[in-house]
Amino acid sequence: MNKKDKVWGIGLGRTSTKSLCKGLNILGYNAIHNPPNLEAISSPDINAAAEGTTAFHFKYLDLRFPDSRFILTTRELFSWLKSCERAINNLYLMDRFNETDEFYNPMVRNRANRYGCLEYDRERLIEKYYQHHADVISHFKGRMHKCLIMNIPEGDGWEKLCPFLEQDIPEAPFPCVREK
């Protein structure tokens, strides 16, 4: 795969999308994490991104950049729910932001679009988790050579990513970014 081709991490938040971006950067891609909108990834200098806009607009990105590769990061459901609850209730509380904050509108828009809720809603998150995975798999049915499914928290790393991207495995360990 040519590094001029785009790589899109289309997993939901809290599925090691930051680790994926760090790994892509190590491989020489200019990857950004959680772009707030399509404009943020429209630069020819950006050839990889994960989470947020990329997850929500993966079908558009597939049409717009037909030579792209897609990586669906995933995580065991109950571990993901626990991480989401912690992030929504402790790290990214809605009342921590006001409408004039630069981060507010993308965060609200992404949370509403991806998860269908602004506050932690376990049942809604479960529904969206399964819906997103099914939507990705359905979209790439018959073309799974374009879409890799990775479970980084369970140990997927270079051995899975590099062959998919037709890249050599680097000497550095696969990055593991843990939220504080």
mmCIF file of N, CA and C in Angstrom, residues 34-36 91-93 96-111 114:
data_model
loop_
_atom_site.group_PDB
_atom_site.id
_atom_site.type_symbol
_atom_site.label_atom_id
_atom_site.label_comp_id
_atom_site.label_asym_id
_atom_site.label_seq_id
_atom_site.Cartn_x
_atom_site.Cartn_y
_atom_site.Cartn_z
ATOM 1 N N ASN A 34 -9.335 11.721 16.341
ATOM 2 C CA ASN A 34 -10.617 12.364 16.614
ATOM 3 C C ASN A 34 -10.779 13.719 15.921
ATOM 4 N N PRO A 35 -10.655 13.740 14.591
ATOM 5 C CA PRO A 35 -10.859 15.012 13.892
ATOM 6 C C PRO A 35 -12.293 15.499 14.089
ATOM 7 N N PRO A 36 -12.483 16.799 14.315
ATOM 8 C CA PRO A 36 -13.818 17.313 14.619
ATOM 9 C C PRO A 36 -14.766 17.346 13.423
ATOM 10 N N LEU A 91 -14.460 12.261 32.578
ATOM 11 C CA LEU A 91 -13.494 12.976 31.749
ATOM 12 C C LEU A 91 -14.123 14.056 30.883
ATOM 13 N N TYR A 92 -15.250 13.758 30.290
ATOM 14 C CA TYR A 92 -15.860 14.668 29.319
ATOM 15 C C TYR A 92 -17.295 14.986 29.695
ATOM 16 N N LEU A 93 -17.479 15.517 30.871
ATOM 17 C CA LEU A 93 -18.816 15.888 31.342
ATOM 18 C C LEU A 93 -19.382 17.010 30.483
ATOM 19 N N ARG A 96 -18.999 20.536 31.767
ATOM 20 C CA ARG A 96 -17.639 21.073 31.793
ATOM 21 C C ARG A 96 -17.401 22.029 30.614
ATOM 22 N N PHE A 97 -18.259 21.970 29.618
ATOM 23 C CA PHE A 97 -18.108 22.785 28.425
ATOM 24 C C PHE A 97 -19.310 23.701 28.278
ATOM 25 N N ASN A 98 -19.083 24.864 27.680
ATOM 26 C CA ASN A 98 -20.218 25.704 27.335
ATOM 27 C C ASN A 98 -20.201 25.929 25.831
ATOM 28 N N GLU A 99 -21.260 26.483 25.327
ATOM 29 C CA GLU A 99 -21.428 26.571 23.879
ATOM 30 C C GLU A 99 -20.385 27.420 23.185
ATOM 31 N N THR A 100 -19.629 28.218 23.915
ATOM 32 C CA THR A 100 -18.589 29.035 23.284
ATOM 33 C C THR A 100 -17.255 28.301 23.205
ATOM 34 N N ASP A 101 -17.128 27.177 23.898
ATOM 35 C CA ASP A 101 -15.881 26.405 23.837
ATOM 36 C C ASP A 101 -15.691 25.830 22.439
ATOM 37 N N GLU A 102 -14.480 25.902 21.941
ATOM 38 C CA GLU A 102 -14.170 25.361 20.618
ATOM 39 C C GLU A 102 -14.492 23.869 20.543
ATOM 40 N N PHE A 103 -14.285 23.137 21.642
ATOM 41 C CA PHE A 103 -14.477 21.687 21.661
ATOM 42 C C PHE A 103 -15.941 21.296 21.802
ATOM 43 N N TYR A 104 -16.755 22.213 22.305
ATOM 44 C CA TYR A 104 -18.142 21.872 22.633
ATOM 45 C C TYR A 104 -18.935 21.359 21.435
ATOM 46 N N ASN A 105 -19.000 22.109 20.376
ATOM 47 C CA ASN A 105 -19.851 21.721 19.257
ATOM 48 C C ASN A 105 -19.427 20.407 18.619
ATOM 49 N N PRO A 106 -18.136 20.192 18.306
ATOM 50 C CA PRO A 106 -17.761 18.875 17.771
ATOM 51 C C PRO A 106 -18.068 17.743 18.748
ATOM 52 N N MET A 107 -17.838 17.965 20.050
ATOM 53 C CA MET A 107 -18.096 16.909 21.019
ATOM 54 C C MET A 107 -19.584 16.575 21.074
ATOM 55 N N VAL A 108 -20.418 17.582 21.148
ATOM 56 C CA VAL A 108 -21.860 17.355 21.207
ATOM 57 C C VAL A 108 -22.334 16.683 19.927
ATOM 58 N N ARG A 109 -21.883 17.188 18.795
ATOM 59 C CA ARG A 109 -22.281 16.628 17.504
ATOM 60 C C ARG A 109 -21.832 15.181 17.382
ATOM 61 N N ASN A 110 -20.584 14.894 17.715
ATOM 62 C CA ASN A 110 -20.080 13.525 17.618
ATOM 63 C C ASN A 110 -20.801 12.588 18.580
ATOM 64 N N ARG A 111 -21.009 13.026 19.799
ATOM 65 C CA ARG A 111 -21.682 12.172 20.775
ATOM 66 C C ARG A 111 -23.117 11.876 20.343
ATOM 67 N N ARG A 114 -22.871 9.617 16.929
ATOM 68 C CA ARG A 114 -22.328 8.268 17.079
ATOM 69 C C ARG A 114 -23.092 7.432 18.080
#
